[in-house]
N, CA, C and O atoms as CSV, one atom per row, in Angstrom:
chain,resi,resn,atom,element,x,y,z
A,1,MET,N,N,-12.161,3.182,-1.539
A,1,MET,CA,C,-11.012,2.291,-1.536
A,1,MET,C,C,-9.726,3.087,-1.303
A,1,MET,O,O,-8.929,2.746,-0.429
A,2,GLU,N,N,-9.529,4.160,-2.099
A,2,GLU,CA,C,-8.307,4.949,-1.969
A,2,GLU,C,C,-8.173,5.563,-0.581
A,2,GLU,O,O,-7.082,5.613,-0.013
A,3,THR,N,N,-9.303,6.031,-0.043
A,3,THR,CA,C,-9.278,6.646,1.282
A,3,THR,C,C,-8.897,5.625,2.350
A,3,THR,O,O,-8.116,5.926,3.252
A,4,GLU,N,N,-9.448,4.421,2.246
A,4,GLU,CA,C,-9.132,3.367,3.215
A,4,GLU,C,C,-7.650,2.995,3.167
A,4,GLU,O,O,-7.019,2.804,4.206
A,5,ILE,N,N,-7.105,2.895,1.971
A,5,ILE,CA,C,-5.681,2.570,1.817
A,5,ILE,C,C,-4.822,3.709,2.364
A,5,ILE,O,O,-3.819,3.464,3.036
A,6,ALA,N,N,-5.210,4.949,2.080
A,6,ALA,CA,C,-4.470,6.108,2.591
A,6,ALA,C,C,-4.487,6.131,4.117
A,6,ALA,O,O,-3.487,6.476,4.745
A,7,GLU,N,N,-5.621,5.766,4.713
A,7,GLU,CA,C,-5.711,5.724,6.175
A,7,GLU,C,C,-4.783,4.655,6.751
A,7,GLU,O,O,-4.132,4.876,7.772
A,8,ILE,N,N,-4.726,3.504,6.098
A,8,ILE,CA,C,-3.825,2.434,6.550
A,8,ILE,C,C,-2.375,2.903,6.472
A,8,ILE,O,O,-1.602,2.703,7.409
A,9,LEU,N,N,-2.007,3.525,5.357
A,9,LEU,CA,C,-0.637,4.022,5.208
A,9,LEU,C,C,-0.342,5.141,6.200
A,9,LEU,O,O,0.780,5.250,6.695
A,10,SER,N,N,-1.337,5.972,6.496
A,10,SER,CA,C,-1.157,7.039,7.484
A,10,SER,C,C,-0.779,6.462,8.840
A,10,SER,O,O,0.105,6.985,9.519
A,11,VAL,N,N,-1.443,5.393,9.232
A,11,VAL,CA,C,-1.132,4.740,10.509
A,11,VAL,C,C,0.273,4.147,10.467
A,11,VAL,O,O,1.049,4.307,11.409
A,12,LEU,N,N,0.597,3.463,9.373
A,12,LEU,CA,C,1.902,2.802,9.279
A,12,LEU,C,C,3.070,3.786,9.250
A,12,LEU,O,O,4.143,3.499,9.780
A,13,PHE,N,N,2.858,4.951,8.628
A,13,PHE,CA,C,3.928,5.945,8.539
A,13,PHE,C,C,3.813,7.032,9.609
A,13,PHE,O,O,4.659,7.922,9.695
A,14,ASN,N,N,2.757,6.948,10.424
A,14,ASN,CA,C,2.555,7.897,11.513
A,14,ASN,C,C,2.522,9.344,11.028
A,14,ASN,O,O,3.079,10.242,11.658
A,15,LYS,N,N,1.850,9.546,9.884
A,15,LYS,CA,C,1.632,10.896,9.367
A,15,LYS,C,C,0.460,10.852,8.403
A,15,LYS,O,O,0.141,9.800,7.850
A,16,LYS,N,N,-0.175,11.988,8.205
A,16,LYS,CA,C,-1.348,12.061,7.333
A,16,LYS,C,C,-0.940,11.845,5.884
A,16,LYS,O,O,-0.070,12.539,5.359
A,17,ILE,N,N,-1.579,10.877,5.249
A,17,ILE,CA,C,-1.340,10.594,3.841
A,17,ILE,C,C,-2.667,10.680,3.114
A,17,ILE,O,O,-3.660,10.081,3.528
A,18,SER,N,N,-2.669,11.424,2.041
A,18,SER,CA,C,-3.855,11.597,1.211
A,18,SER,C,C,-3.692,10.791,-0.072
A,18,SER,O,O,-2.570,10.602,-0.540
A,19,PRO,N,N,-4.792,10.312,-0.647
A,19,PRO,CA,C,-4.691,9.628,-1.939
A,19,PRO,C,C,-4.008,10.481,-3.006
A,19,PRO,O,O,-3.393,9.947,-3.929
A,20,LYS,N,N,-4.112,11.783,-2.884
A,20,LYS,CA,C,-3.485,12.689,-3.855
A,20,LYS,C,C,-1.966,12.735,-3.717
A,20,LYS,O,O,-1.271,13.164,-4.638
A,21,ASP,N,N,-1.451,12.298,-2.580
A,21,ASP,CA,C,-0.005,12.357,-2.339
A,21,ASP,C,C,0.781,11.377,-3.203
A,21,ASP,O,O,1.944,11.634,-3.514
A,22,ASN,N,N,0.177,10.269,-3.595
A,22,ASN,CA,C,0.851,9.185,-4.320
A,22,ASN,C,C,2.214,8.871,-3.707
A,22,ASN,O,O,3.237,8.869,-4.391
A,23,ILE,N,N,2.201,8.610,-2.422
A,23,ILE,CA,C,3.417,8.236,-1.710
A,23,ILE,C,C,4.057,7.020,-2.387
A,23,ILE,O,O,3.364,6.131,-2.880
A,24,SER,N,N,5.381,7.001,-2.401
A,24,SER,CA,C,6.096,5.862,-2.993
A,24,SER,C,C,7.364,5.580,-2.196
A,24,SER,O,O,7.802,6.390,-1.379
A,25,SER,N,N,7.934,4.422,-2.453
A,25,SER,CA,C,9.166,4.051,-1.751
A,25,SER,C,C,10.328,4.963,-2.128
A,25,SER,O,O,11.281,5.101,-1.361
A,26,LYS,N,N,10.257,5.582,-3.293
A,26,LYS,CA,C,11.324,6.499,-3.718
A,26,LYS,C,C,11.272,7.823,-2.964
A,26,LYS,O,O,12.303,8.447,-2.711
A,27,ASP,N,N,10.051,8.246,-2.605
A,27,ASP,CA,C,9.865,9.552,-1.973
A,27,ASP,C,C,9.827,9.504,-0.450
A,27,ASP,O,O,10.068,10.515,0.210
A,28,GLU,N,N,9.531,8.350,0.102
A,28,GLU,CA,C,9.353,8.215,1.547
A,28,GLU,C,C,10.555,7.497,2.163
A,28,GLU,O,O,10.730,6.297,1.955
A,29,PRO,N,N,11.389,8.230,2.924
A,29,PRO,CA,C,12.593,7.630,3.495
A,29,PRO,C,C,12.315,6.459,4.443
A,29,PRO,O,O,13.154,5.570,4.588
A,30,ASP,N,N,11.153,6.450,5.085
A,30,ASP,CA,C,10.824,5.363,6.013
A,30,ASP,C,C,10.313,4.105,5.308
A,30,ASP,O,O,10.106,3.077,5.953
A,31,TRP,N,N,10.110,4.178,3.993
A,31,TRP,CA,C,9.597,3.027,3.241
A,31,TRP,C,C,10.781,2.168,2.800
A,31,TRP,O,O,11.213,2.219,1.649
A,32,ASP,N,N,11.286,1.389,3.732
A,32,ASP,CA,C,12.380,0.463,3.427
A,32,ASP,C,C,11.801,-0.939,3.218
A,32,ASP,O,O,10.582,-1.102,3.170
A,33,SER,N,N,12.655,-1.938,3.095
A,33,SER,CA,C,12.172,-3.294,2.814
A,33,SER,C,C,11.319,-3.853,3.954
A,33,SER,O,O,10.361,-4.585,3.710
A,34,PHE,N,N,11.659,-3.516,5.180
A,34,PHE,CA,C,10.866,-3.986,6.313
A,34,PHE,C,C,9.494,-3.328,6.329
A,34,PHE,O,O,8.484,-3.987,6.572
A,35,LYS,N,N,9.463,-2.029,6.070
A,35,LYS,CA,C,8.193,-1.305,6.021
A,35,LYS,C,C,7.338,-1.818,4.867
A,35,LYS,O,O,6.116,-1.905,4.985
A,36,HIS,N,N,7.980,-2.155,3.759
A,36,HIS,CA,C,7.248,-2.662,2.595
A,36,HIS,C,C,6.499,-3.951,2.952
A,36,HIS,O,O,5.326,-4.104,2.611
A,37,ILE,N,N,7.171,-4.862,3.628
A,37,ILE,CA,C,6.531,-6.113,4.043
A,37,ILE,C,C,5.395,-5.830,5.021
A,37,ILE,O,O,4.337,-6.456,4.951
A,38,GLU,N,N,5.616,-4.891,5.928
A,38,GLU,CA,C,4.564,-4.526,6.881
A,38,GLU,C,C,3.348,-3.964,6.150
A,38,GLU,O,O,2.213,-4.315,6.472
A,39,ILE,N,N,3.578,-3.094,5.168
A,39,ILE,CA,C,2.485,-2.522,4.379
A,39,ILE,C,C,1.674,-3.640,3.721
A,39,ILE,O,O,0.446,-3.664,3.814
A,40,ILE,N,N,2.359,-4.547,3.069
A,40,ILE,CA,C,1.693,-5.646,2.368
A,40,ILE,C,C,0.880,-6.493,3.345
A,40,ILE,O,O,-0.276,-6.818,3.076
A,41,MET,N,N,1.482,-6.848,4.470
A,41,MET,CA,C,0.794,-7.696,5.453
A,41,MET,C,C,-0.442,-7.011,6.026
A,41,MET,O,O,-1.491,-7.640,6.166
A,42,VAL,N,N,-0.325,-5.738,6.355
A,42,VAL,CA,C,-1.455,-5.007,6.932
A,42,VAL,C,C,-2.570,-4.841,5.896
A,42,VAL,O,O,-3.747,-4.988,6.226
A,43,LEU,N,N,-2.211,-4.538,4.658
A,43,LEU,CA,C,-3.230,-4.417,3.610
A,43,LEU,C,C,-3.952,-5.748,3.402
A,43,LEU,O,O,-5.178,-5.777,3.298
A,44,GLU,N,N,-3.207,-6.838,3.340
A,44,GLU,CA,C,-3.824,-8.153,3.156
A,44,GLU,C,C,-4.789,-8.466,4.300
A,44,GLU,O,O,-5.905,-8.936,4.076
A,45,GLU,N,N,-4.346,-8.202,5.511
A,45,GLU,CA,C,-5.174,-8.501,6.681
A,45,GLU,C,C,-6.420,-7.624,6.739
A,45,GLU,O,O,-7.523,-8.120,6.969
A,46,ASN,N,N,-6.244,-6.327,6.531
A,46,ASN,CA,C,-7.357,-5.394,6.672
A,46,ASN,C,C,-8.342,-5.443,5.511
A,46,ASN,O,O,-9.529,-5.175,5.697
A,47,LEU,N,N,-7.869,-5.778,4.331
A,47,LEU,CA,C,-8.736,-5.768,3.150
A,47,LEU,C,C,-9.171,-7.166,2.724
A,47,LEU,O,O,-9.939,-7.309,1.773
A,48,GLY,N,N,-8.696,-8.191,3.411
A,48,GLY,CA,C,-9.095,-9.553,3.098
A,48,GLY,C,C,-8.650,-10.014,1.717
A,48,GLY,O,O,-9.390,-10.691,1.005
A,49,ILE,N,N,-7.427,-9.635,1.350
A,49,ILE,CA,C,-6.892,-9.997,0.037
A,49,ILE,C,C,-5.570,-10.729,0.213
A,49,ILE,O,O,-5.028,-10.809,1.315
A,50,LYS,N,N,-5.067,-11.255,-0.881
A,50,LYS,CA,C,-3.755,-11.906,-0.870
A,50,LYS,C,C,-3.028,-11.502,-2.143
A,50,LYS,O,O,-3.515,-11.743,-3.247
A,51,PHE,N,N,-1.858,-10.887,-1.985
A,51,PHE,CA,C,-1.036,-10.524,-3.133
A,51,PHE,C,C,-0.219,-11.732,-3.571
A,51,PHE,O,O,0.182,-12.551,-2.744
A,52,ASN,N,N,0.023,-11.837,-4.856
A,52,ASN,CA,C,0.927,-12.848,-5.394
A,52,ASN,C,C,2.338,-12.442,-4.984
A,52,ASN,O,O,2.715,-11.279,-5.127
A,53,ARG,N,N,3.110,-13.378,-4.484
A,53,ARG,CA,C,4.442,-13.015,-3.971
A,53,ARG,C,C,5.351,-12.421,-5.044
A,53,ARG,O,O,6.249,-11.642,-4.724
A,54,ASP,N,N,5.135,-12.774,-6.309
A,54,ASP,CA,C,5.958,-12.224,-7.390
A,54,ASP,C,C,5.664,-10.751,-7.657
A,54,ASP,O,O,6.525,-10.027,-8.156
A,55,GLU,N,N,4.445,-10.303,-7.324
A,55,GLU,CA,C,4.084,-8.915,-7.594
A,55,GLU,C,C,4.377,-7.983,-6.422
A,55,GLU,O,O,4.358,-6.763,-6.583
A,56,ILE,N,N,4.643,-8.540,-5.259
A,56,ILE,CA,C,4.862,-7.717,-4.065
A,56,ILE,C,C,5.974,-6.680,-4.258
A,56,ILE,O,O,5.778,-5.528,-3.871
A,57,PRO,N,N,7.122,-7.027,-4.831
A,57,PRO,CA,C,8.172,-6.011,-5.001
A,57,PRO,C,C,7.770,-4.842,-5.910
A,57,PRO,O,O,8.341,-3.756,-5.807
A,58,THR,N,N,6.803,-5.056,-6.789
A,58,THR,CA,C,6.398,-3.991,-7.721
A,58,THR,C,C,5.390,-3.029,-7.110
A,58,THR,O,O,5.103,-1.985,-7.696
A,59,LEU,N,N,4.853,-3.357,-5.953
A,59,LEU,CA,C,3.829,-2.528,-5.316
A,59,LEU,C,C,4.491,-1.460,-4.450
A,59,LEU,O,O,4.345,-1.450,-3.227
A,60,ASN,N,N,5.214,-0.570,-5.103
A,60,ASN,CA,C,6.046,0.402,-4.390
A,60,ASN,C,C,5.531,1.835,-4.450
A,60,ASN,O,O,6.288,2.781,-4.232
A,61,SER,N,N,4.242,1.994,-4.746
A,61,SER,CA,C,3.638,3.329,-4.696
A,61,SER,C,C,2.152,3.192,-4.391
A,61,SER,O,O,1.555,2.130,-4.574
A,62,PHE,N,N,1.582,4.272,-3.931
A,62,PHE,CA,C,0.158,4.289,-3.611
A,62,PHE,C,C,-0.669,3.901,-4.831
A,62,PHE,O,O,-1.565,3.063,-4.730
A,63,LYS,N,N,-0.379,4.498,-5.974
A,63,LYS,CA,C,-1.158,4.224,-7.188
A,63,LYS,C,C,-1.054,2.764,-7.612
A,63,LYS,O,O,-2.054,2.166,-8.009
A,64,LYS,N,N,0.128,2.186,-7.534
A,64,LYS,CA,C,0.304,0.776,-7.913
A,64,LYS,C,C,-0.445,-0.145,-6.953
A,64,LYS,O,O,-1.038,-1.139,-7.372
A,65,ILE,N,N,-0.415,0.186,-5.682
A,65,ILE,CA,C,-1.132,-0.613,-4.683
A,65,ILE,C,C,-2.633,-0.561,-4.946
A,65,ILE,O,O,-3.300,-1.595,-4.959
A,66,VAL,N,N,-3.160,0.637,-5.154
A,66,VAL,CA,C,-4.595,0.793,-5.414
A,66,VAL,C,C,-4.998,0.029,-6.668
A,66,VAL,O,O,-6.000,-0.686,-6.667
A,67,LYS,N,N,-4.228,0.174,-7.728
A,67,LYS,CA,C,-4.533,-0.505,-8.988
A,67,LYS,C,C,-4.583,-2.018,-8.791
A,67,LYS,O,O,-5.502,-2.670,-9.286
A,68,LYS,N,N,-3.619,-2.580,-8.082
A,68,LYS,CA,C,-3.564,-4.027,-7.863
A,68,LYS,C,C,-4.718,-4.490,-6.986
A,68,LYS,O,O,-5.319,-5.529,-7.260
A,69,ILE,N,N,-5.037,-3.741,-5.942
A,69,ILE,CA,C,-6.143,-4.133,-5.062
A,69,ILE,C,C,-7.460,-4.109,-5.829
A,69,ILE,O,O,-8.285,-5.008,-5.668
A,70,LYS,N,N,-7.663,-3.098,-6.653
A,70,LYS,CA,C,-8.880,-3.048,-7.474
A,70,LYS,C,C,-8.942,-4.247,-8.416
A,70,LYS,O,O,-10.011,-4.817,-8.634
A,71,GLN,N,N,-7.808,-4.621,-8.967
A,71,GLN,CA,C,-7.750,-5.781,-9.858
A,71,GLN,C,C,-8.110,-7.063,-9.089
A,71,GLN,O,O,-8.888,-7.885,-9.572
A,72,ILE,N,N,-7.546,-7.219,-7.911
A,72,ILE,CA,C,-7.818,-8.406,-7.096
A,72,ILE,C,C,-9.298,-8.485,-6.728
A,72,ILE,O,O,-9.903,-9.557,-6.765
A,73,LYS,N,N,-9.872,-7.334,-6.372
A,73,LYS,CA,C,-11.271,-7.295,-5.940
A,73,LYS,C,C,-12.250,-7.231,-7.112
A,73,LYS,O,O,-13.464,-7.277,-6.914
A,74,GLY,N,N,-11.723,-7.124,-8.323
A,74,GLY,CA,C,-12.585,-7.075,-9.498
A,74,GLY,C,C,-13.347,-5.772,-9.638
A,74,GLY,O,O,-14.485,-5.757,-10.108
A,75,LEU,N,N,-12.720,-4.681,-9.230
A,75,LEU,CA,C,-13.368,-3.356,-9.315
A,75,LEU,C,C,-12.911,-2.584,-10.534
A,75,LEU,O,O,-13.356,-1.458,-10.754
């Protein structure tokens, strides 16, 4: 799961991202509000999930995204 999410983020940010990096909106200058929406949309499409719109603003790091996706998928 973590590797798949890291690969998706690598494509979106056009650089290699590892699960160990714990990329976040605070550390990544390209992670602005537009990129955040793109991340959410691509994750939903590729992983077949749907985030609650109220939780989307809180998904601002790799670890938070992984935790929420695992929760949604019941893992």
